Structure formats: C-alpha cells, structure tokens
PDB file of C-alpha atoms in Angstrom:
ATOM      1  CA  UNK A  15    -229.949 142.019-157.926  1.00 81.00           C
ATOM      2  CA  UNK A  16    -230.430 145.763-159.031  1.00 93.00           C
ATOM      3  CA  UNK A  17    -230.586 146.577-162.785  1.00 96.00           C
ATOM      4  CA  UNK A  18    -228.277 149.473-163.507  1.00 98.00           C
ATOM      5  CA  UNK A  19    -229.327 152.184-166.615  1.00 98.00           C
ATOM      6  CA  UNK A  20    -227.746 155.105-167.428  1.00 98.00           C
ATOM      7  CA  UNK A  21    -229.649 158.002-168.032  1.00 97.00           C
ATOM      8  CA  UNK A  22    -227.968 161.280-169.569  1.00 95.00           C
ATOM      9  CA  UNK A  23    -229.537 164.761-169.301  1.00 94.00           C
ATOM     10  CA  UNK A  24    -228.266 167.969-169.878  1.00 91.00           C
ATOM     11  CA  UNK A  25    -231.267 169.100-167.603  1.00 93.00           C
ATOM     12  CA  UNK A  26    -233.794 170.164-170.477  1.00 90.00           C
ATOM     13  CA  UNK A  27    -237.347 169.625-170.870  1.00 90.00           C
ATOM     14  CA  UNK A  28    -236.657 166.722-173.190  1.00 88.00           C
ATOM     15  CA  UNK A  29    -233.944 165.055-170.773  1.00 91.00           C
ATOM     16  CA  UNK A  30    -236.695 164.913-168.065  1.00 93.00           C
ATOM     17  CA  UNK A  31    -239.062 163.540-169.683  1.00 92.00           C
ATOM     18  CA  UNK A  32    -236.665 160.372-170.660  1.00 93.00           C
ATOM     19  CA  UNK A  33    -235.710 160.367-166.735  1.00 96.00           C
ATOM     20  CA  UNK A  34    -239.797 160.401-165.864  1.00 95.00           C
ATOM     21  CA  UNK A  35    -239.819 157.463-168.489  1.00 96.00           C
ATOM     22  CA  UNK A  36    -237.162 154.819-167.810  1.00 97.00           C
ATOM     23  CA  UNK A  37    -238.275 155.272-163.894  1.00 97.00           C
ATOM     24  CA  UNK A  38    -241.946 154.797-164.276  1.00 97.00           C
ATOM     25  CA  UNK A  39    -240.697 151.618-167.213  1.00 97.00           C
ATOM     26  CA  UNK A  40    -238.875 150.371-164.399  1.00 96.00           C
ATOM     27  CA  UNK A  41    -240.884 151.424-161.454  1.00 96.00           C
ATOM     28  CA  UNK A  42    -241.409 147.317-160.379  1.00 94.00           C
ATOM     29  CA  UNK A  43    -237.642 146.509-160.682  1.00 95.00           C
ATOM     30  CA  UNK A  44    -234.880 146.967-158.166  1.00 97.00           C
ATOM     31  CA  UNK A  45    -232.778 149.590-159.923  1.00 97.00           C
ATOM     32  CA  UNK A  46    -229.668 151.571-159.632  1.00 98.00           C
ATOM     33  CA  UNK A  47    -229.929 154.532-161.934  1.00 98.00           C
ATOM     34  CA  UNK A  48    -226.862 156.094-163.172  1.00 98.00           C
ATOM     35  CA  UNK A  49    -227.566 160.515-163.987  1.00 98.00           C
ATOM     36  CA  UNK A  50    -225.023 161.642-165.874  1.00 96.00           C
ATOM     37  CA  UNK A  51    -224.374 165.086-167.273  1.00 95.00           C
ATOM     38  CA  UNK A  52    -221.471 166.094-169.295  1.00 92.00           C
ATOM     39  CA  UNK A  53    -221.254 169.439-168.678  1.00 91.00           C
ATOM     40  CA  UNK A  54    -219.661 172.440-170.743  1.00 83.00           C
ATOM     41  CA  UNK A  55    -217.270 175.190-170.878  1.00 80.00           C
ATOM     42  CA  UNK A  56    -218.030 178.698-172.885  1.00 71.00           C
ATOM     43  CA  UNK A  57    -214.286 179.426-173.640  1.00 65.00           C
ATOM     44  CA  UNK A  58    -213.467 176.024-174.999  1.00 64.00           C
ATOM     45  CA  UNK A  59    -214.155 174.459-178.325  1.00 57.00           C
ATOM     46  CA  UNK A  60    -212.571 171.006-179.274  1.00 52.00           C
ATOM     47  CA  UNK A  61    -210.264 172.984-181.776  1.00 54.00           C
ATOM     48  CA  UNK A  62    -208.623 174.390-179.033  1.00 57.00           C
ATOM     49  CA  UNK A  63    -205.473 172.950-178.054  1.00 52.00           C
ATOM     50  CA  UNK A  64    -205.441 173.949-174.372  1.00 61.00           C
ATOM     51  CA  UNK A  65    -207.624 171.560-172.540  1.00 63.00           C
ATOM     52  CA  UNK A  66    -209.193 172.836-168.918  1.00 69.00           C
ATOM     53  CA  UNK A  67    -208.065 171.715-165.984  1.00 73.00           C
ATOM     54  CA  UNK A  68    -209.918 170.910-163.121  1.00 80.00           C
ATOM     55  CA  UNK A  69    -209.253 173.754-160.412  1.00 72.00           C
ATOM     56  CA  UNK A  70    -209.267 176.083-162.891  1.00 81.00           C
ATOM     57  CA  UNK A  71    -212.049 178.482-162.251  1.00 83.00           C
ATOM     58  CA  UNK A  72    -213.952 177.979-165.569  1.00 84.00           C
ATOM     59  CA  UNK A  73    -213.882 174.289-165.117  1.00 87.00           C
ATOM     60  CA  UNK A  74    -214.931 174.688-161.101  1.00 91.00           C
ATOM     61  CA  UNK A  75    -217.960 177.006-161.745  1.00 89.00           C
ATOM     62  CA  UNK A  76    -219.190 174.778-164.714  1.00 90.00           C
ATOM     63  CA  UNK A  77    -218.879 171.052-162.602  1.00 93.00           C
ATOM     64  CA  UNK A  78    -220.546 173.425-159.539  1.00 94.00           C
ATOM     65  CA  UNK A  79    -223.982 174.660-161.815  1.00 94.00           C
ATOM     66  CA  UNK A  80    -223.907 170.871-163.155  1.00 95.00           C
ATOM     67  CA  UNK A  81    -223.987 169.490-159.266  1.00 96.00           C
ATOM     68  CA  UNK A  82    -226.888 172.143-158.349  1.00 97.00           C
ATOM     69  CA  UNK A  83    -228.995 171.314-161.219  1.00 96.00           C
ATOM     70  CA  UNK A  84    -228.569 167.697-159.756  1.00 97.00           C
ATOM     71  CA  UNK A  85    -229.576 168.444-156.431  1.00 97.00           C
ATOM     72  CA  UNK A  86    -232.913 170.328-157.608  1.00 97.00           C
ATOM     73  CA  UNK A  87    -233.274 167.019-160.032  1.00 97.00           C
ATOM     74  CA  UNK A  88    -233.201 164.417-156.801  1.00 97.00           C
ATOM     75  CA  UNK A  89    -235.205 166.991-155.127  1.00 96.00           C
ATOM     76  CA  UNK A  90    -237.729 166.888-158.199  1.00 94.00           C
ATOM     77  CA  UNK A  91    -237.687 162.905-157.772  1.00 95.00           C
ATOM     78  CA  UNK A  92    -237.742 162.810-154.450  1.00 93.00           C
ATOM     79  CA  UNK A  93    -241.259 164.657-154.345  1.00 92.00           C
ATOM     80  CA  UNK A  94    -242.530 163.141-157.618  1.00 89.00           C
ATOM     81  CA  UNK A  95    -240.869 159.314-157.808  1.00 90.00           C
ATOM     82  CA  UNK A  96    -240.471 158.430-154.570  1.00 90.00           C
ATOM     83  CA  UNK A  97    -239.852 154.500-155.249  1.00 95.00           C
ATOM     84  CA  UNK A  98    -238.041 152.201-152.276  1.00 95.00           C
ATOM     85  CA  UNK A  99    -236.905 149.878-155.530  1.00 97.00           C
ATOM     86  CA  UNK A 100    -234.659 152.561-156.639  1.00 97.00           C
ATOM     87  CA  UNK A 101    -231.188 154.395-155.801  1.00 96.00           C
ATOM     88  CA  UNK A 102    -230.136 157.164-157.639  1.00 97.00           C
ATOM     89  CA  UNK A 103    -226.231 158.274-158.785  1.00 98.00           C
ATOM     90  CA  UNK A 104    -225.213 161.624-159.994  1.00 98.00           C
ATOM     91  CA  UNK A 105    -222.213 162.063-162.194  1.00 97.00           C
ATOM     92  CA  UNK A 106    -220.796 165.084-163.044  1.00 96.00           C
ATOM     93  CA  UNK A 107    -217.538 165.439-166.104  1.00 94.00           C
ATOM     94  CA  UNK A 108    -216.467 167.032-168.215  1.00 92.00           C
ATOM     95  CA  UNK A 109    -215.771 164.825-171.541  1.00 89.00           C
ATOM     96  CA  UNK A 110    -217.135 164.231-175.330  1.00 88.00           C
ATOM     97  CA  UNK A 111    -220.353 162.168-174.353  1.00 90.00           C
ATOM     98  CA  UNK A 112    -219.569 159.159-176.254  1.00 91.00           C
ATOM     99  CA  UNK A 113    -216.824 158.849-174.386  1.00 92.00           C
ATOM    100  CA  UNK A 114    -218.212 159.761-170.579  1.00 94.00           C
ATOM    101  CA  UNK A 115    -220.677 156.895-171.777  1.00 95.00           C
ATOM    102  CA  UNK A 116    -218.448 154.407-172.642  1.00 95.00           C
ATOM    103  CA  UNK A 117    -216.295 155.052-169.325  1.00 96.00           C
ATOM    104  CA  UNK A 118    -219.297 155.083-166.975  1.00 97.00           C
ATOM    105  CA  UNK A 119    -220.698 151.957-168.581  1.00 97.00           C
ATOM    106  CA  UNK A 120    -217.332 150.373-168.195  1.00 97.00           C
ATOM    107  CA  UNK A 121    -217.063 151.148-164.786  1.00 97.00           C
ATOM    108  CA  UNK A 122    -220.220 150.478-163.211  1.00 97.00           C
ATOM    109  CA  UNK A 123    -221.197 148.009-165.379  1.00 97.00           C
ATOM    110  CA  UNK A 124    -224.314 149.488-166.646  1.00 97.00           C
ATOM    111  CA  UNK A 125    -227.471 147.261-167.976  1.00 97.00           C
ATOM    112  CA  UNK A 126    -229.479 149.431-170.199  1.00 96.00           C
ATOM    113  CA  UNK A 127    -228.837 153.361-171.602  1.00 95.00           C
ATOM    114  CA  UNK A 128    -231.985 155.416-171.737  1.00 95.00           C
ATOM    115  CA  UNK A 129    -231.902 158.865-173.461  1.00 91.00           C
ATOM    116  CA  UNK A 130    -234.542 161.062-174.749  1.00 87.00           C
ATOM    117  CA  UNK A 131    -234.536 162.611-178.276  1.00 78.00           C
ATOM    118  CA  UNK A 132    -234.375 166.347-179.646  1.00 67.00           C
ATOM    119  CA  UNK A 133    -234.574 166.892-183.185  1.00 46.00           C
ATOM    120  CA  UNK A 134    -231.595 169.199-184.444  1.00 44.00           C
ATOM    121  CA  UNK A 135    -232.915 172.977-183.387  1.00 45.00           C
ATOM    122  CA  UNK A 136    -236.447 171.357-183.056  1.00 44.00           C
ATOM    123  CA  UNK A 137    -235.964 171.201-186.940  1.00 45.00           C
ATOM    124  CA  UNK A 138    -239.504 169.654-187.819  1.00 42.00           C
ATOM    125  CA  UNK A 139    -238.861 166.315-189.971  1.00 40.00           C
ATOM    126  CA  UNK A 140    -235.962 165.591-187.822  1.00 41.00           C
ATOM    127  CA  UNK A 141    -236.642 162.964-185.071  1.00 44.00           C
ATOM    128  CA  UNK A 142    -233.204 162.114-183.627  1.00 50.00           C
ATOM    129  CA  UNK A 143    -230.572 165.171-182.302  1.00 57.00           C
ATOM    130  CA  UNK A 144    -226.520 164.244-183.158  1.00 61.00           C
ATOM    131  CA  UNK A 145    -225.986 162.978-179.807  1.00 69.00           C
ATOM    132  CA  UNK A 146    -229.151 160.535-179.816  1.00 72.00           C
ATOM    133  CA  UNK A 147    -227.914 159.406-183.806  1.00 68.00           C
ATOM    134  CA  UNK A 148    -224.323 158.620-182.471  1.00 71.00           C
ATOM    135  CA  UNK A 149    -224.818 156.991-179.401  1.00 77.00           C
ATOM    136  CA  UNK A 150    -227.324 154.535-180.835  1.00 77.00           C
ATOM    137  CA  UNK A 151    -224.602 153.804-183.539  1.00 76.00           C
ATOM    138  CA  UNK A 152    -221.513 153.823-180.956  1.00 81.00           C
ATOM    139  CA  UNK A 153    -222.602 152.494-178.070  1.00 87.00           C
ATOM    140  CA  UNK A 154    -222.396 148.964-178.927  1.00 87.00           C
ATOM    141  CA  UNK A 155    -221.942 147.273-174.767  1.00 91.00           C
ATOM    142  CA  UNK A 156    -225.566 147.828-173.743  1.00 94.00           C
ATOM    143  CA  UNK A 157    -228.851 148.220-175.337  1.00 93.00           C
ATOM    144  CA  UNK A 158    -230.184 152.274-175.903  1.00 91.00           C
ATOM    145  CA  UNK A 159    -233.671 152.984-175.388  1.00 92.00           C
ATOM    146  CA  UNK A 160    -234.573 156.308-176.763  1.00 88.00           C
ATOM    147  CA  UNK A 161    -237.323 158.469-175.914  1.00 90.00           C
ATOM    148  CA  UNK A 162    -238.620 160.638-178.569  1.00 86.00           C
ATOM    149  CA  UNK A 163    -239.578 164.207-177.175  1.00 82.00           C
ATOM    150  CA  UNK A 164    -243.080 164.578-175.396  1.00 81.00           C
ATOM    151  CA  UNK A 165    -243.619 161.118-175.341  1.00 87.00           C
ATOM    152  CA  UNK A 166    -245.039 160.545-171.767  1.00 88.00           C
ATOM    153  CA  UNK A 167    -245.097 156.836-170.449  1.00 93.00           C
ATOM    154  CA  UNK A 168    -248.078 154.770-170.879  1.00 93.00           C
ATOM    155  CA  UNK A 169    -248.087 151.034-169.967  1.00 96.00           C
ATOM    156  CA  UNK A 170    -246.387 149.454-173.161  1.00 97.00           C
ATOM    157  CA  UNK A 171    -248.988 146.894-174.609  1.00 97.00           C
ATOM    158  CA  UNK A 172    -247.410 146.266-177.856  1.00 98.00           C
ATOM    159  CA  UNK A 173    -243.983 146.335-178.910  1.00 97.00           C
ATOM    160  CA  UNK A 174    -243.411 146.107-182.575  1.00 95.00           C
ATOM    161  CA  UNK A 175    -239.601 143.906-183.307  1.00 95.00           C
ATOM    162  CA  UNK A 176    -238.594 144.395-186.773  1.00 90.00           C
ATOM    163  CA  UNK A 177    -236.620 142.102-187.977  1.00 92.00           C
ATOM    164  CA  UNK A 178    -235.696 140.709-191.377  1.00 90.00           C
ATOM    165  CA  UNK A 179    -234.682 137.275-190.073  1.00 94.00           C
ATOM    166  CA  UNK A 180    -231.252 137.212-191.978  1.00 91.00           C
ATOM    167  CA  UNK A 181    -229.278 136.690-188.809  1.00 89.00           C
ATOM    168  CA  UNK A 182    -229.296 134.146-186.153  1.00 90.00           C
ATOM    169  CA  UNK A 183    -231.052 135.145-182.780  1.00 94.00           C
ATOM    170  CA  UNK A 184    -229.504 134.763-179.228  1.00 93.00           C
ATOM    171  CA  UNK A 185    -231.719 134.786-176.106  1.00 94.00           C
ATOM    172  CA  UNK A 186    -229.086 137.415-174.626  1.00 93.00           C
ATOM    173  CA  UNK A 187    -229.564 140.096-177.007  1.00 92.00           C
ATOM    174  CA  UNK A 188    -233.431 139.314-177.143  1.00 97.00           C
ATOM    175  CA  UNK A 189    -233.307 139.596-172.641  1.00 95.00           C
ATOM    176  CA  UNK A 190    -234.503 143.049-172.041  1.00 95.00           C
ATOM    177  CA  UNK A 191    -236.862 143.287-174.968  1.00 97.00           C
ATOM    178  CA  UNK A 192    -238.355 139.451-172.990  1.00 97.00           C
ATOM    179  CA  UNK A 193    -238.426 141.574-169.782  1.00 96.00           C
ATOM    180  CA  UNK A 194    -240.401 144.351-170.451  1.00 97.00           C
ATOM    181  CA  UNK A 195    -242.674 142.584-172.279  1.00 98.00           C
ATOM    182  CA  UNK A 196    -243.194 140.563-169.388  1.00 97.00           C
ATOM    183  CA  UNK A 197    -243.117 142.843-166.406  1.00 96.00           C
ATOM    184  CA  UNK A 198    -245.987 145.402-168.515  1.00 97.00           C
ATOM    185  CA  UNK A 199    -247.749 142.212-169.793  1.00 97.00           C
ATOM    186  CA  UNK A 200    -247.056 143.875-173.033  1.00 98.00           C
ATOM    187  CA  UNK A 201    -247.515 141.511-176.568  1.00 98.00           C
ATOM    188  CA  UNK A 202    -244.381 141.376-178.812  1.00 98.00           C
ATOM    189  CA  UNK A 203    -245.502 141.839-182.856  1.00 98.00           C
ATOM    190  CA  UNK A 204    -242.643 140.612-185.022  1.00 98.00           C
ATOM    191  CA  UNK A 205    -242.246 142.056-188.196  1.00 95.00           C
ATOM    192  CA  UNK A 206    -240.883 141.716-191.366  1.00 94.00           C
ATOM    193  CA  UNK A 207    -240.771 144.425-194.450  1.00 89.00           C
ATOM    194  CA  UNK A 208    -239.468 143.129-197.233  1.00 88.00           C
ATOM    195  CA  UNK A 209    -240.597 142.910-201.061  1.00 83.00           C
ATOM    196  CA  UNK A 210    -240.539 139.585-201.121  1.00 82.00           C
ATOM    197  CA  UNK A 211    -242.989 137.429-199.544  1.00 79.00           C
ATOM    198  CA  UNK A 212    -240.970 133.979-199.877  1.00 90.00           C
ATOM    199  CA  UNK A 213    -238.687 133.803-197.118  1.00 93.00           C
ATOM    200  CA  UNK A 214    -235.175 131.861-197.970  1.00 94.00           C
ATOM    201  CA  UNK A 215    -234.280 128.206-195.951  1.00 95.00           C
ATOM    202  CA  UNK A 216    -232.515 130.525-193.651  1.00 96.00           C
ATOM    203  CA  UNK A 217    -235.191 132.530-192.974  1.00 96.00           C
ATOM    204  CA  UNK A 218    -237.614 130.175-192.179  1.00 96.00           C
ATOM    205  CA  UNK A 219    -235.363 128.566-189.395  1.00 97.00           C
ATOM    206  CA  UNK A 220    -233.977 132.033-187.881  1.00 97.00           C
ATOM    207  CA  UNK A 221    -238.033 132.813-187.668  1.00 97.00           C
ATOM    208  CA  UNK A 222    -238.920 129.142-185.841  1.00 97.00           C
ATOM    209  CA  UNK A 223    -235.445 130.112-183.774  1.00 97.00           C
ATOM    210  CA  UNK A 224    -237.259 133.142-182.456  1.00 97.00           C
ATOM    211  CA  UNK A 225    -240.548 131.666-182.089  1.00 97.00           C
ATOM    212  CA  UNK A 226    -239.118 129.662-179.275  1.00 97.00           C
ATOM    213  CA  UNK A 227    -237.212 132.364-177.845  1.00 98.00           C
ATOM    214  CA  UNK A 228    -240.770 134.544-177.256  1.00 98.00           C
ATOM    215  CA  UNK A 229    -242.479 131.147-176.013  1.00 96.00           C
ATOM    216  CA  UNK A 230    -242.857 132.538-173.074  1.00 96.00           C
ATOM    217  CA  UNK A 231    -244.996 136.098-174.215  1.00 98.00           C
ATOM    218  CA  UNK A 232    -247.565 136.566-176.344  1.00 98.00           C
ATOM    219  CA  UNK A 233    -246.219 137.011-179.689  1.00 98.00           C
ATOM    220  CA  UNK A 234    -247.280 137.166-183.436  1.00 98.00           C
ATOM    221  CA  UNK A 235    -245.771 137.098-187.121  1.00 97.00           C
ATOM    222  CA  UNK A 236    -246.552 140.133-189.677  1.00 96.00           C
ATOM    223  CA  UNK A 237    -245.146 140.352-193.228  1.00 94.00           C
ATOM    224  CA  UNK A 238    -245.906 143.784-194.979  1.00 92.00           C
ATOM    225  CA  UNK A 239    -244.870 144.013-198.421  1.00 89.00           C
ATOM    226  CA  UNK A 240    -243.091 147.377-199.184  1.00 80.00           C
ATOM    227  CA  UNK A 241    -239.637 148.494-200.706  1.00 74.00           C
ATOM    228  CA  UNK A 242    -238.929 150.860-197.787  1.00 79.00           C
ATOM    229  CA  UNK A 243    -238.278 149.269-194.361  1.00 80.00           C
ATOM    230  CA  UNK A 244    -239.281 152.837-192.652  1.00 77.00           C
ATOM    231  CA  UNK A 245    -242.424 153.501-194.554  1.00 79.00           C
ATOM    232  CA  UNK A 246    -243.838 149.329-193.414  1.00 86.00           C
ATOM    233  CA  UNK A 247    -242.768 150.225-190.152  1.00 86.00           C
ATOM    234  CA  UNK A 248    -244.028 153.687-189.480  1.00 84.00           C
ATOM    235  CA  UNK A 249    -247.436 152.672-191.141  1.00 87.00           C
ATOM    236  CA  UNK A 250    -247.789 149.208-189.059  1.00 92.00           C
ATOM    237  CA  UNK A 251    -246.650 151.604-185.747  1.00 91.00           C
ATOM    238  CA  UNK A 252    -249.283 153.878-186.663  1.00 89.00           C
ATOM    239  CA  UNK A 253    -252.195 151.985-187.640  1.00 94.00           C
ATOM    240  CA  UNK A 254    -252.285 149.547-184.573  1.00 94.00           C
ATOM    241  CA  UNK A 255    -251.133 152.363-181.944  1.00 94.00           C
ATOM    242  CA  UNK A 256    -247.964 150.683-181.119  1.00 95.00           C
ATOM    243  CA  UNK A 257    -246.448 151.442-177.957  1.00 95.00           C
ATOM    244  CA  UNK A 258    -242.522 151.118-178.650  1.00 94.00           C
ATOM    245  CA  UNK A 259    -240.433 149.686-181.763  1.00 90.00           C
ATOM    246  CA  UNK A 260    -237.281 147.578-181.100  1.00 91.00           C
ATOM    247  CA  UNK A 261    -234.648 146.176-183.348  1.00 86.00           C
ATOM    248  CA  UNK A 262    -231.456 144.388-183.300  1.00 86.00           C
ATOM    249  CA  UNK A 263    -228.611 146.673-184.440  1.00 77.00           C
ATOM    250  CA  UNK A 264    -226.549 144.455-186.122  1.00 68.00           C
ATOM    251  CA  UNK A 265    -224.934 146.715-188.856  1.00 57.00           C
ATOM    252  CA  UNK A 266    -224.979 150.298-189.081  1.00 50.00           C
ATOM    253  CA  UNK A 267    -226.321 150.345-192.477  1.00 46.00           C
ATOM    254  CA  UNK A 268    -229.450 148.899-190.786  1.00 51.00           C
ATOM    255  CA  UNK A 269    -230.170 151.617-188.171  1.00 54.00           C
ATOM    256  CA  UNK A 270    -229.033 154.689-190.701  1.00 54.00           C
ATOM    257  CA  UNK A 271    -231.610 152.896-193.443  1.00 55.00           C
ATOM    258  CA  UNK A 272    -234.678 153.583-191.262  1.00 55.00           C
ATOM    259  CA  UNK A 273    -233.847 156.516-189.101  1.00 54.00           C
ATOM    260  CA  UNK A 274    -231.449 158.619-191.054  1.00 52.00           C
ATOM    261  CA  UNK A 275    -232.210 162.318-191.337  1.00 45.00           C
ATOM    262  CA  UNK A 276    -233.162 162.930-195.178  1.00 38.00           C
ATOM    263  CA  UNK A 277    -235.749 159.661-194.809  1.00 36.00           C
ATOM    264  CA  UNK A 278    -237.142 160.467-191.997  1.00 35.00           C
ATOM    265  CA  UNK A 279    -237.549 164.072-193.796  1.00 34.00           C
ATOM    266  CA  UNK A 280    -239.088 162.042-196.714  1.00 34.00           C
ATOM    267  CA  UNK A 281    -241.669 160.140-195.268  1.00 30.00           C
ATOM    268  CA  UNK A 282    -242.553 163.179-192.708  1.00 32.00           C
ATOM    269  CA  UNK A 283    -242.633 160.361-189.494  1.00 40.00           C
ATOM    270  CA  UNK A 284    -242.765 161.976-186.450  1.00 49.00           C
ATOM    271  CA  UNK A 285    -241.771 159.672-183.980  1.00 60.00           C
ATOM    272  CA  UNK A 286    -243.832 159.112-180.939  1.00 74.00           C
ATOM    273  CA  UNK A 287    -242.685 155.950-179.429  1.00 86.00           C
ATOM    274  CA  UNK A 288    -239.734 154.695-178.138  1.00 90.00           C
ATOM    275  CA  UNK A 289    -236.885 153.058-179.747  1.00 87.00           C
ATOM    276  CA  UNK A 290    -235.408 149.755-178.220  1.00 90.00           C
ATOM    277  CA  UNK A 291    -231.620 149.328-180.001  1.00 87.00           C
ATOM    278  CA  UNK A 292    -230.660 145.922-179.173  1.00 89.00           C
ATOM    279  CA  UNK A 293    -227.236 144.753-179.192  1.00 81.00           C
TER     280      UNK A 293
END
C-alpha cells in the first residue's frame, strides 16, 4: 500500500529543499507524492471582484510557466532521486492554498502534508512564513511536517514529543510519529515543560497511556521546569542536538503559544529542525 504526502512548492529554494526532505524521509516506503503548486496571476488581487477564467490568456500563460517549472522539477528528481518506491503527481490551480490543500487532500486521500518554511521577507527572528503558520493551524485531516529553511535531511535519531499529558492519547494520531521512529531507528524523548513538577491523577495515567503506546521504540520521560513551553523546548532541542520536534495540535492556543511570531522574536530561536503537527 503506497503512502500518499502532499508536498507544495512554489518552486523556490526553500520549497526544494522540503521536496529533497520528505523523499529522502521516505526514501524506504512505497510512496505516491502529491506536487502541488498554486500558481498566480499579476492582474488579480482577492479584492477584485472579477475572478479569471480558465482560457483566458492571463490564466493560460500562468497554469503553462507553473507546468514547465514542473517538468524541469521531475527532470531534477529524475537525475537526483531516482527511487523505484516512488511515483510522482503534479498539480497545477489556481486557488487560495488552504483551500487547493484541503481539495487535493480530499480527493486523493492524502496521508501526510510536508512543506518547508520561509520566514516573512527572510525577516530574521521569524521562523514560520503566513502560509506555513495557517496551514499548520487549518489543516486539521492530516498531519503537517514542516521543514524549516536550509535544513538538509540527516537520519532522524531523536525526536523530541512535547506533550503536557492533559489529554488522552490515541495510537492513530501517535501512527506516523511510531513510523518514522521506526523505519530511521530513531529514539522518541517525551517531554513535559511545565512549572510544576507534581503531575495531577490524570496526568499520571495519560503518561502510563503513552508509555504503552511507544512500547514498541525506544523511548524516555523528561520534565524541565520552566514557565515558557518554547524556551524548555528550544533549550532541550538544542542541548541534546535533536533531530525533529513533534506535538499533538489539539487547540490552537497550543501551537500559537510556542511558535507565534513575537515569541519566537523573544527568545531569538532559529529553528533548525523539523516540526511534526499531529492531528
């Protein structure tokens, strides 16, 4: 059975480098992989009330440049990632991305989104671009894996899951955090920032709940005590080299608590490893 991901690009640097990524993460899987690029027109702006059509020759021109930068990209692949276990699709619209997103993971029911990172105009302090920020918040069918700019795949030995055990685990949502562990061989460090060290009844039986759920991996239990979430786990990331860091987005509060703009400006983390959003 062939794992599906989505990959956008808008065929920058920093949209290669996530395609590189998610094909060399999945290089031992049977994979379909899903390039999408929502492409743009000059002469329209969302205010407008005139939408293009397709035949028009704006719309034509802009859908032909998107389906010749795919060709040179399966060209690029074919030369560079030449992998039997995978099939590539190239998609081609003209839409807000959210939506072509939503849509394409509807419709070929897609396993996984992977999507690399640009900071706002390369603003420095900023990790996450608007369109990385909403789709981790929006895109609530799949998990998003986002891969922060530069970041060129090594084989993931740690994965840091950060957690603050209030909720009740499910295998499911836990599955492709289990499977890459597994197929790198990669140890799964669980950990919890929190100011207090006592953890509630509750607590205690969502963290033996998850215990089981990693039998199968090596795994491990970390408390650091510190009133910012970010700042416990940018400094545990950085002082044990941490290959990725994956969480369970439950709320939106959550996500926008650790990797909103003005904190991320405030504790001057530059991110270097991945982010795993699981649903």
């Amino acid at each position: 059975m062939y794992k599906r991901i989505l990959v956008p690009t808008d065929f920058s640097k920093n949209a290669l480098n996530a395609v590189r990524y998610a094909l060399d993460l999945y290089a031992k899987l049977n994979c379909e992989f899903y390039f999408l690029n929502v492409f743009k027109l000059e002469n329209y702006t969302t205010d407008s009330l005139i939408m293009p059509e397709p035949g028009s020759a704006e719309y034509e021109a802009a859908k032909a440049k998107s389906e010749e930068n795919f060709v040179r990209l399966l060209d690029m692949l074919a030369l560079h990632h030449d992998n039997p276990k995978h099939i590539y699709h190239t998609t081609s619209t003209f839409n807000f991305l959210t939506e072509a997103l939503k849509q394409m993971i509807s419709e070929k029911d897609i396993d996984l989104v992977v999507m690399g990172t640009k900071g706002a105009s390369l603003t420095k302090g900023v990790i996450f671009g608007s369109n990385t920020v909403n789709t981790m918040e929006k895109i609530t069918e799949c998990p998003v894996l986002a891969i922060p700019q530069d970041t060129h795949f090594s084989t993931p030995k740690e994965i840091v899951f950060s957690t603050d055990y209030k909720s009740d685990f499910k295998r499911k949502e836990l599955s492709y955090l289990i499977e890459i562990a597994k197929m790198h061989g990669a140890a799964v460090r669980v950990l919890h920032v929190s100011k207090k060290q006592i953890l509630t009844a509750e607590q205690e039986k969502n963290k033996v709940l998850l215990s089981h759920i990693f039998e199968q991996i090596d795994h491990s239990f970390h408390t650091l005590s510190e009133k910012k979430v970010a700042n416990g786990i940018t400094a545990f990331v950085e002082s044990r080299e941490s290959d990725m860091i994956a969480f369970i987005n439950h709320k939106h509060f959550f996500f926008a608590s650790i990797f909103s703009r003005p904190l991320v400006k405030e504790i001057g983390y530059d991110a270097t490893v991945p982010i795993l959003a699981l649903r």
